[in-house]
Amino acid sequence: MGSDVLIRTENLVKVFLAKNYGIINRILREKPLFVRAVDDVSIEIPTGKTTALVGESGSGKTTLGRLLVTLEQPTSGRIYFHDIDITKARGRDLRNIRAKLQMVFQDPYSSLNPMMRIKDIIGEPLKNRGVRGKELDEAVAKIMGEVGLDYSSLATRRPSELSGGQRQRVAIARALITNPEFVVLDEPTSALDASTQAQVLNLLVDLQNRHNLTYLLITHNVAVAKYMSDLIMIMYMGKILEIGDTGSVLKEPLHPYTQALIESVPDIGKSELKPPTGEVGSLVNPPKGCRFYPRCPFRMDICREREPPIVEVKNGIKVACWLYVKK
């Protein structure tokens, strides 16, 4: 792995039980149903950049993000952080790695303990690592200042006493207080109004430059990905379909699914929006070949039978589509 790559995955798979499977199911000899939320994903995330992970709801974006910060264990495959296989880490080694891998969740209110004071919520990750007293208070005050929160007036309040934008800033402060290298931003502005969204996005960019952070930005909003990210990955039904420089991919999308996503984004001068037609398929029983086959306007017989490999097409852009594979 090159020095410019912070995180790399190899054939990453995460499978969940689709429903509870107990004694009665075994007696009735019912087969358990599994959801392949992340299916054979191999990616590289460069150091100091923002990589956007874009796709419709239910595509596996959040599960992939949780895997990368060790909140979920993969069913199979490997995750490498600084060339260290973190899927094998246990005990103290895992705790030390987790301090460098953080996540900001989609809904700041549900991710914050409503009974705790703001300073305790933000300081909890350091407290769990043995930091106490004046050192802890100073660290909390410092990071609160960096995210635009006044320590003297807000430190002893509860989450319910804060606005949505303030709660999201608390969530960001909590993620950054351990001085991480990699942060997953899971729809960080989707629960905020438009003006607050812009403020939080600008704050995230400022914090990235200040702390040399590497972001994975999970979003279904192509406009947010365009504003913040250097690279973009398009995900659909657990699979990565297109990877490349954000500007190049959004200007000239190659995969039919990426093209459909771009066509659905409102823009000045665009008279008609064309969202992807059809419904997302079942992850319990996915299509045999290409996952996008049932909805693709360019589908061919081979698409139904065989899953396309991901290949580099041009300018570093990689696509998993039979339209670009030499057969």
XYZ file of C-alpha atoms in Angstrom, residues 12 67 70 72-74 76-80 84-90 94 97:
20
model
C -14.896 -6.913 2.314
C -16.963 -1.528 9.265
C -14.595 -1.146 13.680
C -19.026 -3.743 12.959
C -16.925 -6.824 12.350
C -16.742 -8.046 8.744
C -15.029 -11.879 5.622
C -12.342 -9.792 3.967
C -9.718 -7.452 5.368
C -9.402 -3.806 6.440
C -5.941 -2.239 6.553
C -2.073 -2.900 9.741
C -4.783 -5.527 9.418
C -7.266 -4.116 11.934
C -9.685 -7.003 11.471
C -7.251 -9.012 13.613
C -6.808 -6.370 16.342
C -8.043 -7.194 19.844
C -8.070 -2.406 19.089
C -6.777 1.908 16.760
